[in-house]
Short mmCIF file of C-alpha atoms and ligand atoms in Angstrom, two decimals:
data_model
loop_
_atom_site.label_atom_id
_atom_site.label_comp_id
_atom_site.label_asym_id
_atom_site.label_seq_id
_atom_site.Cartn_x
_atom_site.Cartn_y
_atom_site.Cartn_z
CA MET A 4 1.81 -14.32 28.34
CA LYS A 5 2.38 -17.71 26.83
CA GLU A 6 5.77 -18.25 25.31
CA TRP A 7 5.79 -18.15 21.53
CA LYS A 8 8.04 -20.61 19.82
CA SER A 9 8.63 -19.77 16.19
CA LYS A 10 6.93 -22.11 13.79
CA MET A 11 6.93 -19.53 11.02
CA LYS A 12 6.81 -21.19 7.63
CA ILE A 13 8.51 -19.73 4.59
CA ILE A 14 6.57 -20.84 1.56
CA ARG A 15 7.78 -20.45 -2.02
CA THR A 16 5.19 -22.21 -4.16
CA ILE A 17 1.51 -21.54 -4.81
CA ALA A 18 0.59 -25.21 -4.34
CA GLU A 19 2.23 -25.37 -0.92
CA MET A 20 0.67 -22.05 0.10
CA GLN A 21 -2.82 -23.19 -0.88
CA ALA A 22 -2.38 -26.52 0.94
CA TRP A 23 -1.15 -24.73 4.08
CA SER A 24 -4.05 -22.25 4.10
CA ASP A 25 -6.56 -24.97 3.27
CA GLU A 26 -5.45 -26.95 6.29
CA LYS A 27 -5.61 -23.88 8.54
CA ARG A 28 -9.11 -23.08 7.31
CA ARG A 29 -10.26 -26.65 8.01
CA SER A 30 -8.95 -26.39 11.55
CA GLY A 31 -11.05 -23.25 12.08
CA ALA A 32 -8.39 -20.55 11.69
CA THR A 33 -9.22 -17.02 10.55
CA ILE A 34 -6.50 -16.10 8.08
CA GLY A 35 -5.39 -12.49 7.58
CA VAL A 36 -3.06 -11.67 4.71
CA ILE A 37 -0.81 -8.66 4.34
CA PRO A 38 0.47 -8.26 0.79
CA THR A 39 3.81 -6.41 0.59
CA MET A 40 6.82 -5.92 -1.65
CA GLY A 41 9.15 -6.48 1.31
CA PHE A 42 11.86 -4.21 2.74
CA LEU A 43 9.52 -4.06 5.69
CA HIS A 44 9.14 -1.05 7.97
CA GLU A 45 6.83 0.04 10.79
CA GLY A 46 4.09 0.83 8.26
CA HIS A 47 3.97 -2.79 7.08
CA LEU A 48 4.26 -4.14 10.60
CA SER A 49 1.30 -2.03 11.76
CA LEU A 50 -0.86 -3.86 9.20
CA ILE A 51 -0.15 -7.10 11.08
CA ASP A 52 -1.52 -5.54 14.28
CA THR A 53 -4.56 -4.30 12.37
CA ALA A 54 -5.16 -7.80 10.97
CA ARG A 55 -5.14 -9.24 14.49
CA LYS A 56 -7.42 -6.51 15.82
CA SER A 57 -9.77 -7.23 12.93
CA GLY A 58 -10.14 -10.86 13.97
CA ALA A 59 -7.33 -12.73 12.22
CA ASP A 60 -5.66 -15.38 14.38
CA THR A 61 -3.38 -16.66 11.63
CA ILE A 62 -1.19 -14.17 9.78
CA VAL A 63 0.33 -14.56 6.33
CA VAL A 64 2.66 -11.85 5.03
CA THR A 65 3.40 -12.00 1.32
CA ILE A 66 6.69 -10.62 0.05
CA PHE A 67 6.85 -10.24 -3.70
CA VAL A 68 8.31 -7.40 -5.75
CA ASN A 69 5.73 -7.61 -8.48
CA PRO A 70 7.24 -6.87 -11.91
CA THR A 71 3.88 -6.20 -13.59
CA GLN A 72 3.14 -3.12 -11.50
CA PHE A 73 6.35 -1.33 -12.52
CA GLY A 74 6.51 0.67 -15.74
CA PRO A 75 9.44 0.20 -18.14
CA ASN A 76 11.36 3.21 -16.76
CA GLU A 77 10.58 2.63 -13.10
CA ASP A 78 12.67 1.25 -10.25
CA PHE A 79 11.91 -2.50 -10.43
CA ASP A 80 15.59 -3.52 -10.62
CA LYS A 81 16.76 -1.20 -7.91
CA TYR A 82 13.73 -1.57 -5.61
CA PRO A 83 15.26 -2.37 -2.18
CA ARG A 84 15.20 -6.01 -1.10
CA ASP A 85 16.37 -7.73 2.11
CA PHE A 86 14.61 -11.03 2.61
CA GLU A 87 16.63 -12.15 5.64
CA ARG A 88 15.77 -9.01 7.54
CA ASP A 89 12.11 -9.15 6.47
CA ALA A 90 11.81 -12.77 7.62
CA LYS A 91 13.33 -11.88 10.98
CA LEU A 92 10.90 -8.97 11.46
CA CYS A 93 7.97 -11.22 10.58
CA GLU A 94 9.18 -13.82 13.03
CA GLU A 95 9.40 -11.18 15.77
CA LYS A 96 5.80 -10.19 14.97
CA GLN A 97 4.79 -13.84 15.34
CA VAL A 98 3.68 -14.16 11.75
CA ASP A 99 2.56 -17.70 10.90
CA ALA A 100 3.71 -17.86 7.29
CA VAL A 101 5.64 -15.76 4.81
CA PHE A 102 4.72 -16.38 1.19
CA ALA A 103 7.63 -15.33 -1.01
CA PRO A 104 7.26 -16.79 -4.49
CA SER A 105 9.62 -16.15 -7.40
CA ALA A 106 8.41 -14.18 -10.42
CA ALA A 107 8.51 -17.40 -12.47
CA GLU A 108 6.26 -19.11 -9.91
CA MET A 109 3.75 -16.24 -10.03
CA TYR A 110 3.79 -15.64 -13.77
CA PRO A 111 4.06 -18.56 -16.20
CA ALA A 112 6.05 -17.42 -19.24
CA ASP A 113 2.92 -17.43 -21.43
CA SER A 114 0.65 -15.88 -18.81
CA SER A 115 -2.04 -13.89 -20.66
CA THR A 116 -4.74 -13.01 -18.12
CA TRP A 117 -5.16 -9.66 -16.35
CA VAL A 118 -7.58 -8.40 -13.73
CA ILE A 119 -8.46 -4.80 -14.58
CA GLU A 120 -10.53 -2.31 -12.59
CA GLU A 121 -11.62 0.37 -15.02
CA LYS A 122 -12.85 3.33 -13.03
CA LEU A 123 -10.88 4.17 -9.89
CA SER A 124 -7.71 3.04 -11.70
CA ARG A 125 -7.89 5.88 -14.22
CA GLY A 126 -6.97 9.02 -12.26
CA LEU A 127 -4.34 10.15 -9.73
CA CYS A 128 -1.30 7.83 -9.90
CA ALA A 129 -2.54 6.22 -13.12
CA LYS A 130 -1.82 9.45 -15.01
CA THR A 131 1.94 8.94 -14.65
CA ARG A 132 1.79 5.17 -14.07
CA PRO A 133 -0.77 4.00 -16.66
CA THR A 134 -0.15 0.25 -16.30
CA HIS A 135 0.49 0.23 -12.56
CA PHE A 136 -2.94 -0.69 -11.23
CA ARG A 137 -3.63 -3.57 -13.60
CA GLY A 138 -0.40 -5.04 -12.22
CA VAL A 139 -1.65 -4.47 -8.68
CA THR A 140 -5.16 -5.89 -9.20
CA THR A 141 -3.75 -8.89 -11.06
CA VAL A 142 -1.11 -9.73 -8.47
CA VAL A 143 -3.42 -9.13 -5.51
CA SER A 144 -6.01 -11.48 -7.07
CA LYS A 145 -3.31 -14.09 -7.52
CA LEU A 146 -2.03 -13.60 -3.97
CA PHE A 147 -5.59 -13.95 -2.63
CA LEU A 148 -6.07 -17.19 -4.55
CA ALA A 149 -2.74 -18.51 -3.27
CA THR A 150 -3.19 -17.54 0.39
CA LEU A 151 -6.99 -18.06 0.67
CA PRO A 152 -7.48 -15.48 3.45
CA HIS A 153 -10.62 -14.42 5.29
CA LEU A 154 -9.39 -10.85 5.47
CA ALA A 155 -6.65 -8.72 3.96
CA VAL A 156 -5.14 -5.47 5.21
CA PHE A 157 -3.96 -2.58 3.03
CA GLY A 158 -2.44 0.75 4.07
CA GLN A 159 -4.13 4.13 3.71
CA LYS A 160 -0.64 5.24 2.59
CA ASP A 161 -1.62 3.91 -0.86
CA GLY A 162 -5.10 5.38 -0.63
CA GLN A 163 -6.01 4.88 -4.29
CA GLN A 164 -4.76 1.29 -4.30
CA ALA A 165 -6.81 0.41 -1.21
CA ARG A 166 -10.03 1.78 -2.81
CA ILE A 167 -9.33 -0.10 -6.03
CA ILE A 168 -8.81 -3.38 -4.16
CA LYS A 169 -12.06 -2.86 -2.24
CA ARG A 170 -13.91 -2.25 -5.49
CA MET A 171 -12.32 -5.30 -7.16
CA VAL A 172 -13.21 -7.56 -4.23
CA ARG A 173 -16.79 -6.34 -4.32
CA ASP A 174 -17.13 -6.58 -8.09
CA LEU A 175 -15.59 -10.07 -8.39
CA ASN A 176 -17.15 -11.58 -5.23
CA PHE A 177 -13.88 -12.44 -3.50
CA PRO A 178 -15.04 -13.77 -0.09
CA ILE A 179 -12.45 -11.57 1.64
CA ARG A 180 -12.91 -8.62 4.00
CA ILE A 181 -10.68 -5.68 3.13
CA VAL A 182 -9.45 -3.57 6.03
CA ILE A 183 -7.70 -0.23 5.50
CA SER A 184 -5.10 0.68 8.12
CA PRO A 185 -3.87 4.24 8.95
CA ILE A 186 -0.65 5.79 7.61
CA ILE A 187 2.39 5.26 9.83
CA ARG A 188 4.88 8.13 9.78
CA GLU A 189 8.45 8.77 10.85
CA PRO A 190 8.71 10.88 14.02
CA ASP A 191 9.30 13.92 11.76
CA GLY A 192 6.06 13.29 9.84
CA LEU A 193 7.30 11.69 6.61
CA ALA A 194 5.04 8.77 5.66
CA ARG A 195 7.06 5.57 5.98
CA SER A 196 7.94 4.02 2.65
CA SER A 197 10.51 1.56 1.37
CA ARG A 198 11.39 4.28 -1.17
CA ASN A 199 12.45 6.77 1.57
CA LYS A 200 15.78 4.93 1.40
CA TYR A 201 16.46 6.68 -1.93
CA LEU A 202 16.28 10.18 -0.35
CA SER A 203 19.35 12.20 0.58
CA GLU A 204 19.18 13.98 3.94
CA GLN A 205 18.30 17.23 2.20
CA GLU A 206 15.60 15.57 0.07
CA HIS A 207 14.16 13.95 3.19
CA ARG A 208 13.94 17.36 4.86
CA ASN A 209 12.33 18.84 1.75
CA ALA A 210 9.83 15.98 1.61
CA LEU A 211 8.49 16.95 5.02
CA SER A 212 6.62 19.66 3.11
CA LEU A 213 4.13 16.91 2.12
CA SER A 214 2.93 15.98 5.61
CA ARG A 215 3.32 19.54 6.86
CA GLY A 216 1.22 20.91 4.00
CA LEU A 217 -1.44 18.21 4.33
CA ASN A 218 -1.75 18.75 8.08
CA LEU A 219 -2.09 22.48 7.55
CA LEU A 220 -4.76 21.94 4.90
CA LYS A 221 -6.72 19.72 7.30
CA ALA A 222 -6.38 22.24 10.13
CA GLU A 223 -7.60 25.04 7.88
CA ILE A 224 -10.66 23.07 6.78
CA GLU A 225 -11.45 22.21 10.36
CA ALA A 226 -11.11 25.88 11.25
CA GLY A 227 -13.72 26.72 8.61
CA ALA A 228 -11.77 27.41 5.39
CA THR A 229 -13.99 26.89 2.34
CA ASP A 230 -11.93 27.98 -0.66
CA LEU A 231 -10.82 24.58 -1.99
CA LYS A 232 -8.85 26.03 -4.91
CA LYS A 233 -6.84 28.25 -2.61
CA LEU A 234 -6.15 25.42 -0.16
CA LEU A 235 -4.82 23.22 -2.98
CA ALA A 236 -2.80 26.10 -4.46
CA ASP A 237 -1.23 26.84 -1.04
CA LEU A 238 -0.29 23.17 -0.64
CA ARG A 239 1.33 23.18 -4.08
CA LYS A 240 3.24 26.36 -3.28
CA SER A 241 4.63 24.98 -0.04
CA ILE A 242 5.80 21.76 -1.73
CA GLU A 243 7.36 23.70 -4.60
CA ALA A 244 9.06 26.03 -2.12
CA SER A 245 10.77 22.89 -0.76
CA GLU A 246 12.02 21.88 -4.21
CA GLY A 247 9.32 19.27 -4.71
CA ILE A 248 8.08 18.74 -8.27
CA VAL A 249 4.36 18.12 -7.95
CA ASP A 250 2.92 15.26 -10.00
CA TYR A 251 -0.62 15.80 -8.70
CA ILE A 252 -2.55 17.32 -5.82
CA GLU A 253 -6.27 16.61 -5.75
CA ALA A 254 -9.37 16.77 -3.63
CA VAL A 255 -11.47 13.63 -4.04
CA ASP A 256 -14.33 11.74 -2.42
CA ALA A 257 -12.66 9.31 -0.01
CA GLU A 258 -14.59 6.29 -1.32
CA THR A 259 -15.26 6.90 -5.01
CA LEU A 260 -12.11 8.97 -5.68
CA GLU A 261 -14.27 11.33 -7.79
CA PRO A 262 -12.88 14.88 -7.76
CA ILE A 263 -14.87 17.16 -5.45
CA GLU A 264 -15.74 20.77 -6.17
CA ARG A 265 -16.48 21.92 -2.64
CA ILE A 266 -15.64 20.96 0.89
CA GLY A 267 -17.93 18.44 2.59
CA GLY A 268 -18.41 14.76 3.44
CA LYS A 269 -15.56 12.28 3.58
CA MET A 270 -12.70 13.74 1.59
CA MET A 271 -9.24 12.53 0.68
CA PHE A 272 -6.43 14.83 -0.41
CA PRO A 273 -3.84 12.72 -2.26
CA VAL A 274 -0.49 14.12 -3.36
CA ALA A 275 2.39 12.78 -5.44
CA ALA A 276 5.64 14.69 -5.84
CA TYR A 277 9.24 14.13 -6.81
CA PHE A 278 12.09 15.00 -4.47
CA GLY A 279 15.20 14.55 -6.55
CA LYS A 280 14.51 11.41 -8.57
CA THR A 281 12.25 9.86 -5.94
CA ARG A 282 8.51 9.97 -6.39
CA LEU A 283 6.68 10.02 -3.06
CA ILE A 284 2.96 9.80 -2.33
CA ASP A 285 1.02 10.91 0.72
CA ASN A 286 -2.56 11.82 1.57
CA ILE A 287 -4.84 12.97 4.34
CA LEU A 288 -8.45 12.13 5.15
CA VAL A 289 -10.72 14.98 6.24
CA GLU A 290 -14.37 14.80 7.21
CA LYS A 291 -16.63 17.83 7.35
P1 AMP B 397 4.39 -2.00 -0.35
O1 AMP B 397 5.37 -2.96 0.21
O2 AMP B 397 4.89 -0.63 -0.52
O3 AMP B 397 3.69 -2.56 -1.58
O4 AMP B 397 3.24 -1.85 0.74
C1 AMP B 397 2.56 -2.97 1.23
C2 AMP B 397 1.39 -2.53 2.07
O5 AMP B 397 1.86 -1.75 3.16
C3 AMP B 397 0.40 -1.65 1.30
O6 AMP B 397 -0.92 -1.99 1.69
C4 AMP B 397 0.78 -0.27 1.74
O7 AMP B 397 -0.29 0.66 1.67
C5 AMP B 397 1.16 -0.54 3.19
N1 AMP B 397 2.02 0.55 3.68
C6 AMP B 397 3.19 0.98 3.14
N2 AMP B 397 3.67 2.04 3.83
C7 AMP B 397 2.77 2.29 4.82
C8 AMP B 397 2.70 3.26 5.87
N3 AMP B 397 3.63 4.20 6.02
N4 AMP B 397 1.64 3.21 6.69
C9 AMP B 397 0.67 2.28 6.53
N5 AMP B 397 0.68 1.33 5.57
C10 AMP B 397 1.72 1.34 4.73
#
């Protein structure tokens, strides 16, 4: 293996990011971008591997806690941040550039343009977070136009978000391939998330009801269960028995996110629930 000497660039401005990517593109590079809000964990790092496997030879990780995707009573101020550690992890993963702009760099004070997807952004998480996805689609568009990638990787962990980004890219003709990468979990099954840091030990244990319940649901479908209502009700019961407050549990088409009435095709079962004050999301894909 050839020795890798770090040349990782940390870029703070849009102009410098565009110039860097432009030069890489001219020299024939295939750029893969991984948009994140930092406080990186194995889930984020797996997206780097997926980008490489998908053909990217030049990796840009963006780290930006995007204020416009947080509601007024959400955790923007206390969202965990540790740039030094993130930069070190990126360096170890041989990332080529980290784009970490300030909020002022990303949003001019009189910024007045939004990118809004109007269909997939209506249900599921949007019910409790009504302005969340316009923040996501706007910032991801801006990050794409700053980093000029050939492909971008998003996690199945945020299943709704990934479908919305795919739809946006298709609808607006972004010349970018979107790749969705599987959910990475802790050894005990909890989906990795920067927000897991908020959980007490007891809440963490209780939150295992999410992955446990979803795995059971999948196993039951694979074993021939057909009563969708009962499967969803059982999942709810098991989460509530572990002191989770369910925000939503749904059965949807894995691409269109339309609710499904009966089992069949490519399905996604997304869940959101509170454990203590922390809202966690998880989902499972099932094909029948
Ligand atoms: P975030 O920093 O939470 O905005 O996440 C940045 C990206 O990492 C998104 O595409 C997420 O879906 C993805 N991601 C976060 N957690 C996981 C995980 N446990 N497994 C896979 N991808 C993840």
